[in-house]
């Protein structure tokens, strides 16, 4: 094996899951958003070293990748918990008292606006400006599951259910 081939093999082995994703999308820069979604599904966020690998493998400018990452609110450069809780704080949800729900979630999980992920990486709590379900206000998502007319008590009960499920897993 030549030194060049060894370098390529070492780089490729560095992120085998990412290489499979890149192969799935034929290393097509036009599929960058799908590639980034698949990577985020794998890691639960977009690690910088992985993005560098993607930039190199797709031979595209870093500004293009970071432009896509910063445009879509769904992408994150910070590690997230297994369960991402998105609490809507749009006008309807705020008027229906979303803030007490947020406070209850923070208190239950020991989180704050500056520390949004639990140390065990089980939960991340975020607020969003609108989930598009104003008729169900206040609304909360846990991963992709929608919960409407949430109260502080029902939000904490949902967290307790997840904790119990994880303890039995």
GROMACS .gro file of N, CA and C in nm:
model
  507
    1UNK      N    1   0.084  -0.117   0.000
    1UNK     CA    2   0.000   0.000   0.000
    1UNK      C    3   0.090   0.125   0.000
    2UNK      N    4   0.065   0.216  -0.091
    2UNK     CA    5   0.144   0.338  -0.099
    2UNK      C    6   0.107   0.432   0.015
    3UNK      N    7   0.195   0.528   0.048
    3UNK     CA    8   0.162   0.623   0.155
    3UNK      C    9   0.032   0.699   0.128
    4UNK      N   10   0.010   0.733   0.001
    4UNK     CA   11  -0.113   0.805  -0.035
    4UNK      C   12  -0.236   0.717  -0.010
    5UNK      N   13  -0.229   0.591  -0.051
    5UNK     CA   14  -0.339   0.498  -0.032
    5UNK      C   15  -0.363   0.474   0.117
    6UNK      N   16  -0.253   0.464   0.195
    6UNK     CA   17  -0.267   0.446   0.339
    6UNK      C   18  -0.337   0.566   0.402
    7UNK      N   19  -0.302   0.687   0.357
    7UNK     CA   20  -0.366   0.807   0.411
    7UNK      C   21  -0.516   0.805   0.381
    8UNK      N   22  -0.550   0.773   0.258
    8UNK     CA   23  -0.692   0.768   0.220
    8UNK      C   24  -0.764   0.661   0.301
    9UNK      N   25  -0.703   0.544   0.317
    9UNK     CA   26  -0.767   0.436   0.393
    9UNK      C   27  -0.785   0.477   0.539
   10UNK      N   28  -0.683   0.543   0.598
   10UNK     CA   29  -0.692   0.586   0.737
   10UNK      C   30  -0.803   0.689   0.755
   11UNK      N   31  -0.813   0.783   0.661
   11UNK     CA   32  -0.917   0.886   0.667
   11UNK      C   33  -1.055   0.823   0.653
   12UNK      N   34  -1.066   0.730   0.560
   12UNK     CA   35  -1.194   0.665   0.536
   12UNK      C   36  -1.239   0.585   0.658
   13UNK      N   37  -1.144   0.518   0.724
   13UNK     CA   38  -1.179   0.438   0.841
   13UNK      C   39  -1.217   0.523   0.962
   14UNK      N   40  -1.183   0.650   0.958
   14UNK     CA   41  -1.207   0.737   1.072
   14UNK      C   42  -1.355   0.751   1.104
   15UNK      N   43  -1.439   0.758   1.003
   15UNK     CA   44  -1.584   0.774   1.021
   15UNK      C   45  -1.658   0.675   0.929
   16UNK      N   46  -1.653   0.548   0.962
   16UNK     CA   47  -1.716   0.449   0.871
   16UNK      C   48  -1.866   0.470   0.854
   17UNK      N   49  -1.935   0.516   0.960
   17UNK     CA   50  -2.080   0.540   0.948
   17UNK      C   51  -2.107   0.654   0.850
   18UNK      N   52  -2.022   0.755   0.855
   18UNK     CA   53  -2.039   0.869   0.764
   18UNK      C   54  -2.008   0.827   0.621
   19UNK      N   55  -1.907   0.743   0.606
   19UNK     CA   56  -1.874   0.696   0.470
   19UNK      C   57  -1.990   0.617   0.410
   20UNK      N   58  -2.058   0.539   0.493
   20UNK     CA   59  -2.175   0.466   0.443
   20UNK      C   60  -2.286   0.563   0.400
   21UNK      N   61  -2.304   0.668   0.477
   21UNK     CA   62  -2.405   0.770   0.442
   21UNK      C   63  -2.367   0.838   0.311
   22UNK      N   64  -2.239   0.873   0.297
   22UNK     CA   65  -2.195   0.938   0.174
   22UNK      C   66  -2.212   0.845   0.054
   23UNK      N   67  -2.185   0.717   0.074
   23UNK     CA   68  -2.205   0.620  -0.034
   23UNK      C   69  -2.353   0.610  -0.070
   24UNK      N   70  -2.439   0.608   0.032
   24UNK     CA   71  -2.584   0.599   0.008
   24UNK      C   72  -2.632   0.713  -0.082
   25UNK      N   73  -2.572   0.831  -0.063
   25UNK     CA   74  -2.612   0.946  -0.144
   25UNK      C   75  -2.513   0.975  -0.256
   26UNK      N   76  -2.436   0.873  -0.296
   26UNK     CA   77  -2.346   0.879  -0.411
   26UNK      C   78  -2.248   0.996  -0.406
   27UNK      N   79  -2.212   1.040  -0.288
   27UNK     CA   80  -2.117   1.152  -0.274
   27UNK      C   81  -2.162   1.274  -0.354
   28UNK      N   82  -2.291   1.296  -0.363
   28UNK     CA   83  -2.347   1.406  -0.442
   28UNK      C   84  -2.365   1.530  -0.355
   29UNK      N   85  -2.290   1.637  -0.384
   29UNK     CA   86  -2.308   1.762  -0.308
   29UNK      C   87  -2.452   1.814  -0.313
   30UNK      N   88  -2.525   1.784  -0.421
   30UNK     CA   89  -2.664   1.829  -0.431
   30UNK      C   90  -2.752   1.764  -0.324
   31UNK      N   91  -2.705   1.655  -0.264
   31UNK     CA   92  -2.781   1.587  -0.159
   31UNK      C   93  -2.729   1.621  -0.019
   32UNK      N   94  -2.664   1.733  -0.008
   32UNK     CA   95  -2.600   1.773   0.118
   32UNK      C   96  -2.699   1.775   0.234
   33UNK      N   97  -2.816   1.829   0.215
   33UNK     CA   98  -2.912   1.837   0.324
   33UNK      C   99  -2.951   1.697   0.373
   34UNK      N  100  -2.974   1.605   0.280
   34UNK     CA  101  -3.008   1.468   0.319
   34UNK      C  102  -2.891   1.401   0.390
   35UNK      N  103  -2.770   1.427   0.342
   35UNK     CA  104  -2.650   1.372   0.405
   35UNK      C  105  -2.637   1.424   0.548
   36UNK      N  106  -2.656   1.554   0.566
   36UNK     CA  107  -2.645   1.612   0.700
   36UNK      C  108  -2.755   1.559   0.792
   37UNK      N  109  -2.876   1.539   0.739
   37UNK     CA  110  -2.983   1.483   0.821
   37UNK      C  111  -2.946   1.342   0.867
   38UNK      N  112  -2.894   1.262   0.777
   38UNK     CA  113  -2.856   1.125   0.812
   38UNK      C  114  -2.743   1.124   0.916
   39UNK      N  115  -2.648   1.213   0.900
   39UNK     CA  116  -2.538   1.222   0.997
   39UNK      C  117  -2.592   1.265   1.133
   40UNK      N  118  -2.682   1.363   1.133
   40UNK     CA  119  -2.738   1.407   1.261
   40UNK      C  120  -2.821   1.297   1.326
   41UNK      N  121  -2.890   1.218   1.247
   41UNK     CA  122  -2.963   1.104   1.302
   41UNK      C  123  -2.865   1.005   1.367
   42UNK      N  124  -2.750   0.989   1.307
   42UNK     CA  125  -2.650   0.894   1.358
   42UNK      C  126  -2.587   0.944   1.489
   43UNK      N  127  -2.549   1.071   1.493
   43UNK     CA  128  -2.474   1.126   1.608
   43UNK      C  129  -2.561   1.207   1.704
   44UNK      N  130  -2.681   1.243   1.664
   44UNK     CA  131  -2.772   1.333   1.735
   44UNK      C  132  -2.727   1.478   1.730
   45UNK      N  133  -2.620   1.505   1.659
   45UNK     CA  134  -2.574   1.641   1.630
   45UNK      C  135  -2.472   1.631   1.517
   46UNK      N  136  -2.416   1.744   1.476
   46UNK     CA  137  -2.318   1.745   1.367
   46UNK      C  138  -2.181   1.780   1.424
   47UNK      N  139  -2.101   1.678   1.457
   47UNK     CA  140  -1.967   1.706   1.512
   47UNK      C  141  -1.879   1.776   1.408
   48UNK      N  142  -1.798   1.871   1.455
   48UNK     CA  143  -1.713   1.949   1.365
   48UNK      C  144  -1.617   1.859   1.284
   49UNK      N  145  -1.559   1.759   1.349
   49UNK     CA  146  -1.465   1.672   1.277
   49UNK      C  147  -1.536   1.592   1.168
   50UNK      N  148  -1.661   1.561   1.189
   50UNK     CA  149  -1.738   1.489   1.087
   50UNK      C  150  -1.770   1.584   0.970
   51UNK      N  151  -1.805   1.709   1.003
   51UNK     CA  152  -1.832   1.806   0.897
   51UNK      C  153  -1.707   1.829   0.812
   52UNK      N  154  -1.590   1.833   0.877
   52UNK     CA  155  -1.465   1.848   0.802
   52UNK      C  156  -1.446   1.730   0.706
   53UNK      N  157  -1.479   1.611   0.754
   53UNK     CA  158  -1.469   1.491   0.670
   53UNK      C  159  -1.565   1.500   0.550
   54UNK      N  160  -1.686   1.546   0.575
   54UNK     CA  161  -1.786   1.561   0.467
   54UNK      C  162  -1.737   1.664   0.365
   55UNK      N  163  -1.685   1.775   0.414
   55UNK     CA  164  -1.634   1.880   0.324
   55UNK      C  165  -1.524   1.823   0.234
   56UNK      N  166  -1.436   1.748   0.293
   56UNK     CA  167  -1.325   1.688   0.217
   56UNK      C  168  -1.376   1.583   0.119
   57UNK      N  169  -1.464   1.497   0.163
   57UNK     CA  170  -1.514   1.389   0.078
   57UNK      C  171  -1.599   1.441  -0.039
   58UNK      N  172  -1.678   1.545  -0.014
   58UNK     CA  173  -1.763   1.599  -0.120
   58UNK      C  174  -1.692   1.705  -0.204
   59UNK      N  175  -1.574   1.745  -0.154
   59UNK     CA  176  -1.496   1.848  -0.224
   59UNK      C  177  -1.580   1.974  -0.249
   60UNK      N  178  -1.638   2.023  -0.140
   60UNK     CA  179  -1.719   2.144  -0.149
   60UNK      C  180  -1.667   2.245  -0.047
   61UNK      N  181  -1.697   2.373  -0.066
   61UNK     CA  182  -1.649   2.474   0.029
   61UNK      C  183  -1.716   2.458   0.166
   62UNK      N  184  -1.639   2.485   0.269
   62UNK     CA  185  -1.693   2.479   0.406
   62UNK      C  186  -1.810   2.576   0.422
   63UNK      N  187  -1.804   2.690   0.351
   63UNK     CA  188  -1.912   2.789   0.364
   63UNK      C  189  -2.046   2.732   0.317
   64UNK      N  190  -2.041   2.642   0.218
   64UNK     CA  191  -2.166   2.582   0.171
   64UNK      C  192  -2.226   2.493   0.280
   65UNK      N  193  -2.141   2.413   0.344
   65UNK     CA  194  -2.190   2.322   0.448
   65UNK      C  195  -2.243   2.403   0.567
   66UNK      N  196  -2.166   2.500   0.613
   66UNK     CA  197  -2.209   2.577   0.729
   66UNK      C  198  -2.326   2.669   0.694
   67UNK      N  199  -2.340   2.706   0.568
   67UNK     CA  200  -2.457   2.781   0.526
   67UNK      C  201  -2.584   2.698   0.542
   68UNK      N  202  -2.578   2.571   0.503
   68UNK     CA  203  -2.693   2.482   0.518
   68UNK      C  204  -2.719   2.455   0.666
   69UNK      N  205  -2.613   2.426   0.741
   69UNK     CA  206  -2.629   2.394   0.884
   69UNK      C  207  -2.690   2.513   0.959
   70UNK      N  208  -2.647   2.633   0.928
   70UNK     CA  209  -2.698   2.750   1.001
   70UNK      C  210  -2.836   2.794   0.952
   71UNK      N  211  -2.873   2.759   0.829
   71UNK     CA  212  -3.003   2.799   0.776
   71UNK      C  213  -3.117   2.721   0.840
   72UNK      N  214  -3.099   2.591   0.854
   72UNK     CA  215  -3.206   2.506   0.906
   72UNK      C  216  -3.195   2.492   1.058
   73UNK      N  217  -3.300   2.532   1.129
   73UNK     CA  218  -3.300   2.526   1.275
   73UNK      C  219  -3.290   2.381   1.325
   74UNK      N  220  -3.326   2.286   1.241
   74UNK     CA  221  -3.322   2.144   1.281
   74UNK      C  222  -3.179   2.097   1.307
   75UNK      N  223  -3.083   2.154   1.238
   75UNK     CA  224  -2.944   2.110   1.255
   75UNK      C  225  -2.883   2.174   1.379
   76UNK      N  226  -2.798   2.096   1.447
   76UNK     CA  227  -2.730   2.147   1.565
   76UNK      C  228  -2.585   2.104   1.567
   77UNK      N  229  -2.500   2.193   1.615
   77UNK     CA  230  -2.358   2.162   1.630
   77UNK      C  231  -2.326   2.120   1.773
   78UNK      N  232  -2.427   2.120   1.859
   78UNK     CA  233  -2.410   2.082   2.000
   78UNK      C  234  -2.471   1.944   2.023
   79UNK      N  235  -2.406   1.862   2.109
   79UNK     CA  236  -2.464   1.730   2.140
   79UNK      C  237  -2.603   1.745   2.202
   80UNK      N  238  -2.691   1.654   2.167
   80UNK     CA  239  -2.828   1.653   2.217
   80UNK      C  240  -2.858   1.523   2.287
   81UNK      N  241  -2.960   1.529   2.370
   81UNK     CA  242  -3.003   1.410   2.440
   81UNK      C  243  -3.077   1.314   2.348
   82UNK      N  244  -3.097   1.192   2.397
   82UNK     CA  245  -3.171   1.091   2.321
   82UNK      C  246  -3.314   1.140   2.295
   83UNK      N  247  -3.370   1.211   2.393
   83UNK     CA  248  -3.505   1.266   2.379
   83UNK      C  249  -3.494   1.418   2.372
   84UNK      N  250  -3.529   1.474   2.258
   84UNK     CA  251  -3.527   1.619   2.240
   84UNK      C  252  -3.669   1.671   2.259
   85UNK      N  253  -3.685   1.754   2.361
   85UNK     CA  254  -3.816   1.811   2.393
   85UNK      C  255  -3.817   1.953   2.338
   86UNK      N  256  -3.911   1.978   2.249
   86UNK     CA  257  -3.926   2.112   2.192
   86UNK      C  258  -4.058   2.169   2.242
   87UNK      N  259  -4.049   2.271   2.322
   87UNK     CA  260  -4.168   2.335   2.376
   87UNK      C  261  -4.195   2.461   2.296
   88UNK      N  262  -4.314   2.471   2.243
   88UNK     CA  263  -4.351   2.588   2.164
   88UNK      C  264  -4.374   2.707   2.257
   89UNK      N  265  -4.317   2.820   2.221
   89UNK     CA  266  -4.340   2.945   2.294
   89UNK      C  267  -4.387   3.053   2.196
   90UNK      N  268  -4.459   3.010   2.094
   90UNK     CA  269  -4.520   3.106   2.002
   90UNK      C  270  -4.634   3.179   2.072
   91UNK      N  271  -4.699   3.268   2.001
   91UNK     CA  272  -4.802   3.353   2.063
   91UNK      C  273  -4.911   3.271   2.132
   92UNK      N  274  -4.968   3.174   2.060
   92UNK     CA  275  -5.079   3.097   2.119
   92UNK      C  276  -5.031   3.015   2.239
   93UNK      N  277  -4.917   2.950   2.227
   93UNK     CA  278  -4.867   2.867   2.337
   93UNK      C  279  -4.824   2.954   2.455
   94UNK      N  280  -4.763   3.068   2.425
   94UNK     CA  281  -4.722   3.158   2.534
   94UNK      C  282  -4.846   3.209   2.609
   95UNK      N  283  -4.950   3.246   2.533
   95UNK     CA  284  -5.073   3.295   2.596
   95UNK      C  285  -5.141   3.186   2.679
   96UNK      N  286  -5.120   3.061   2.639
   96UNK     CA  287  -5.179   2.947   2.714
   96UNK      C  288  -5.082   2.893   2.818
   97UNK      N  289  -4.981   2.973   2.855
   97UNK     CA  290  -4.892   2.946   2.967
   97UNK      C  291  -4.789   2.835   2.940
   98UNK      N  292  -4.710   2.855   2.837
   98UNK     CA  293  -4.601   2.761   2.808
   98UNK      C  294  -4.483   2.777   2.904
   99UNK      N  295  -4.462   2.897   2.957
   99UNK     CA  296  -4.347   2.921   3.044
   99UNK      C  297  -4.351   2.836   3.172
  100UNK      N  298  -4.466   2.824   3.239
  100UNK     CA  299  -4.468   2.732   3.355
  100UNK      C  300  -4.433   2.587   3.319
  101UNK      N  301  -4.466   2.547   3.197
  101UNK     CA  302  -4.427   2.412   3.152
  101UNK      C  303  -4.276   2.403   3.140
  102UNK      N  304  -4.217   2.506   3.079
  102UNK     CA  305  -4.071   2.509   3.065
  102UNK      C  306  -4.004   2.505   3.203
  103UNK      N  307  -4.055   2.584   3.295
  103UNK     CA  308  -3.999   2.586   3.431
  103UNK      C  309  -4.012   2.450   3.497
  104UNK      N  310  -4.124   2.381   3.476
  104UNK     CA  311  -4.143   2.248   3.535
  104UNK      C  312  -4.044   2.148   3.474
  105UNK      N  313  -4.023   2.158   3.343
  105UNK     CA  314  -3.927   2.069   3.277
  105UNK      C  315  -3.785   2.096   3.328
  106UNK      N  316  -3.748   2.223   3.337
  106UNK     CA  317  -3.615   2.257   3.388
  106UNK      C  318  -3.597   2.204   3.531
  107UNK      N  319  -3.698   2.224   3.614
  107UNK     CA  320  -3.688   2.179   3.754
  107UNK      C  321  -3.677   2.027   3.762
  108UNK      N  322  -3.758   1.958   3.684
  108UNK     CA  323  -3.756   1.810   3.686
  108UNK      C  324  -3.621   1.756   3.641
  109UNK      N  325  -3.563   1.819   3.539
  109UNK     CA  326  -3.441   1.764   3.478
  109UNK      C  327  -3.313   1.834   3.525
  110UNK      N  328  -3.326   1.934   3.611
  110UNK     CA  329  -3.207   2.005   3.659
  110UNK      C  330  -3.140   2.087   3.549
  111UNK      N  331  -3.221   2.143   3.461
  111UNK     CA  332  -3.169   2.218   3.346
  111UNK      C  333  -3.202   2.366   3.360
  112UNK      N  334  -3.151   2.446   3.268
  112UNK     CA  335  -3.178   2.590   3.264
  112UNK      C  336  -3.164   2.636   3.119
  113UNK      N  337  -3.182   2.764   3.097
  113UNK     CA  338  -3.169   2.817   2.961
  113UNK      C  339  -3.024   2.809   2.912
  114UNK      N  340  -2.929   2.799   3.004
  114UNK     CA  341  -2.787   2.787   2.966
  114UNK      C  342  -2.740   2.643   2.961
  115UNK      N  343  -2.807   2.555   3.031
  115UNK     CA  344  -2.771   2.412   3.032
  115UNK      C  345  -2.896   2.335   2.988
  116UNK      N  346  -2.902   2.297   2.859
  116UNK     CA  347  -3.025   2.242   2.804
  116UNK      C  348  -3.024   2.090   2.787
  117UNK      N  349  -2.912   2.026   2.815
  117UNK     CA  350  -2.903   1.881   2.801
  117UNK      C  351  -2.859   1.819   2.934
  118UNK      N  352  -2.927   1.711   2.972
  118UNK     CA  353  -2.894   1.644   3.097
  118UNK      C  354  -2.756   1.579   3.086
  119UNK      N  355  -2.683   1.568   3.199
  119UNK     CA  356  -2.548   1.509   3.194
  119UNK      C  357  -2.545   1.366   3.139
  120UNK      N  358  -2.655   1.291   3.157
  120UNK     CA  359  -2.659   1.154   3.105
  120UNK      C  360  -2.696   1.148   2.957
  121UNK      N  361  -2.711   1.266   2.894
  121UNK     CA  362  -2.744   1.276   2.752
  121UNK      C  363  -2.879   1.212   2.718
  122UNK      N  364  -2.969   1.206   2.816
  122UNK     CA  365  -3.100   1.148   2.791
  122UNK      C  366  -3.198   1.254   2.738
  123UNK      N  367  -3.193   1.377   2.793
  123UNK     CA  368  -3.289   1.479   2.756
  123UNK      C  369  -3.222   1.610   2.713
  124UNK      N  370  -3.281   1.672   2.613
  124UNK     CA  371  -3.250   1.810   2.576
  124UNK      C  372  -3.382   1.885   2.570
  125UNK      N  373  -3.385   2.002   2.631
  125UNK     CA  374  -3.507   2.085   2.630
  125UNK      C  375  -3.477   2.213   2.554
  126UNK      N  376  -3.564   2.242   2.456
  126UNK     CA  377  -3.549   2.362   2.375
  126UNK      C  378  -3.685   2.432   2.365
  127UNK      N  379  -3.682   2.561   2.344
  127UNK     CA  380  -3.806   2.631   2.308
  127UNK      C  381  -3.798   2.664   2.159
  128UNK      N  382  -3.913   2.665   2.095
  128UNK     CA  383  -3.921   2.698   1.953
  128UNK      C  384  -4.028   2.804   1.937
  129UNK      N  385  -4.019   2.878   1.828
  129UNK     CA  386  -4.112   2.990   1.809
  129UNK      C  387  -4.249   2.946   1.762
  130UNK      N  388  -4.261   2.834   1.693
  130UNK     CA  389  -4.393   2.783   1.654
  130UNK      C  390  -4.379   2.641   1.603
  131UNK      N  391  -4.471   2.556   1.645
  131UNK     CA  392  -4.473   2.418   1.595
  131UNK      C  393  -4.588   2.398   1.497
  132UNK      N  394  -4.664   2.503   1.470
  132UNK     CA  395  -4.771   2.496   1.371
  132UNK      C  396  -4.893   2.419   1.418
  133UNK      N  397  -4.912   2.410   1.548
  133UNK     CA  398  -5.028   2.339   1.602
  133UNK      C  399  -5.096   2.427   1.708
  134UNK      N  400  -5.122   2.551   1.671
  134UNK     CA  401  -5.173   2.650   1.766
  134UNK      C  402  -5.307   2.608   1.828
  135UNK      N  403  -5.386   2.531   1.757
  135UNK     CA  404  -5.515   2.485   1.810
  135UNK      C  405  -5.499   2.391   1.928
  136UNK      N  406  -5.380   2.335   1.944
  136UNK     CA  407  -5.352   2.242   2.055
  136UNK      C  408  -5.273   2.309   2.167
  137UNK      N  409  -5.256   2.440   2.160
  137UNK     CA  410  -5.169   2.511   2.255
  137UNK      C  411  -5.206   2.485   2.401
  138UNK      N  412  -5.103   2.476   2.484
  138UNK     CA  413  -4.960   2.474   2.455
  138UNK      C  414  -4.915   2.337   2.406
  139UNK      N  415  -4.822   2.340   2.311
  139UNK     CA  416  -4.778   2.220   2.241
  139UNK      C  417  -4.632   2.191   2.271
  140UNK      N  418  -4.603   2.062   2.275
  140UNK     CA  419  -4.465   2.018   2.300
  140UNK      C  420  -4.439   1.896   2.212
  141UNK      N  421  -4.319   1.888   2.161
  141UNK     CA  422  -4.275   1.770   2.087
  141UNK      C  423  -4.172   1.697   2.171
  142UNK      N  424  -4.182   1.565   2.173
  142UNK     CA  425  -4.074   1.483   2.228
  142UNK      C  426  -4.028   1.398   2.111
  143UNK      N  427  -3.910   1.427   2.063
  143UNK     CA  428  -3.861   1.376   1.935
  143UNK      C  429  -3.963   1.412   1.828
  144UNK      N  430  -4.031   1.318   1.769
  144UNK     CA  431  -4.127   1.351   1.663
  144UNK      C  432  -4.272   1.339   1.708
  145UNK      N  433  -4.295   1.307   1.835
  145UNK     CA  434  -4.430   1.288   1.889
  145UNK      C  435  -4.486   1.421   1.940
  146UNK      N  436  -4.609   1.456   1.896
  146UNK     CA  437  -4.672   1.582   1.934
  146UNK      C  438  -4.763   1.560   2.056
  147UNK      N  439  -4.751   1.652   2.152
  147UNK     CA  440  -4.838   1.651   2.270
  147UNK      C  441  -4.905   1.787   2.280
  148UNK      N  442  -5.038   1.789   2.283
  148UNK     CA  443  -5.113   1.913   2.289
  148UNK      C  444  -5.179   1.933   2.423
  149UNK      N  445  -5.215   2.061   2.447
  149UNK     CA  446  -5.279   2.102   2.572
  149UNK      C  447  -5.201   2.052   2.694
  150UNK      N  448  -5.071   2.072   2.685
  150UNK     CA  449  -4.980   2.025   2.790
  150UNK      C  450  -4.990   2.117   2.911
  151UNK      N  451  -4.978   2.058   3.028
  151UNK     CA  452  -4.971   2.132   3.154
  151UNK      C  453  -4.835   2.101   3.217
  152UNK      N  454  -4.793   2.179   3.315
  152UNK     CA  455  -4.668   2.144   3.383
  152UNK      C  456  -4.671   2.001   3.438
  153UNK      N  457  -4.783   1.962   3.497
  153UNK     CA  458  -4.794   1.826   3.555
  153UNK      C  459  -4.788   1.718   3.446
  154UNK      N  460  -4.856   1.741   3.334
  154UNK     CA  461  -4.855   1.637   3.229
  154UNK      C  462  -4.717   1.630   3.162
  155UNK      N  463  -4.647   1.742   3.154
  155UNK     CA  464  -4.512   1.739   3.097
  155UNK      C  465  -4.418   1.658   3.186
  156UNK      N  466  -4.427   1.680   3.316
  156UNK     CA  467  -4.343   1.605   3.410
  156UNK      C  468  -4.381   1.457   3.407
  157UNK      N  469  -4.511   1.428   3.394
  157UNK     CA  470  -4.554   1.287   3.386
  157UNK      C  471  -4.495   1.220   3.262
  158UNK      N  472  -4.489   1.291   3.151
  158UNK     CA  473  -4.428   1.234   3.028
  158UNK      C  474  -4.279   1.204   3.051
  159UNK      N  475  -4.212   1.294   3.121
  159UNK     CA  476  -4.070   1.271   3.152
  159UNK      C  477  -4.056   1.149   3.241
  160UNK      N  478  -4.142   1.139   3.341
  160UNK     CA  479  -4.137   1.022   3.431
  160UNK      C  480  -4.159   0.891   3.353
  161UNK      N  481  -4.250   0.893   3.257
  161UNK     CA  482  -4.275   0.773   3.175
  161UNK      C  483  -4.149   0.734   3.096
  162UNK      N  484  -4.084   0.832   3.041
  162UNK     CA  485  -3.962   0.804   2.963
  162UNK      C  486  -3.852   0.750   3.054
  163UNK      N  487  -3.837   0.812   3.169
  163UNK     CA  488  -3.734   0.765   3.264
  163UNK      C  489  -3.762   0.620   3.304
  164UNK      N  490  -3.889   0.589   3.332
  164UNK     CA  491  -3.924   0.450   3.369
  164UNK      C  492  -3.898   0.355   3.253
  165UNK      N  493  -3.933   0.396   3.133
  165UNK     CA  494  -3.908   0.312   3.013
  165UNK      C  495  -3.759   0.287   2.995
  166UNK      N  496  -3.681   0.390   3.012
  166UNK     CA  497  -3.535   0.375   2.995
  166UNK      C  498  -3.475   0.287   3.105
  167UNK      N  499  -3.531   0.294   3.226
  167UNK     CA  500  -3.480   0.212   3.336
  167UNK      C  501  -3.507   0.064   3.311
  168UNK      N  502  -3.617   0.035   3.240
  168UNK     CA  503  -3.654  -0.104   3.211
  168UNK      C  504  -3.596  -0.154   3.080
  169UNK      N  505  -3.530  -0.068   3.007
  169UNK     CA  506  -3.476  -0.107   2.875
  169UNK      C  507  -3.349  -0.191   2.891
   0.00000   0.00000   0.00000
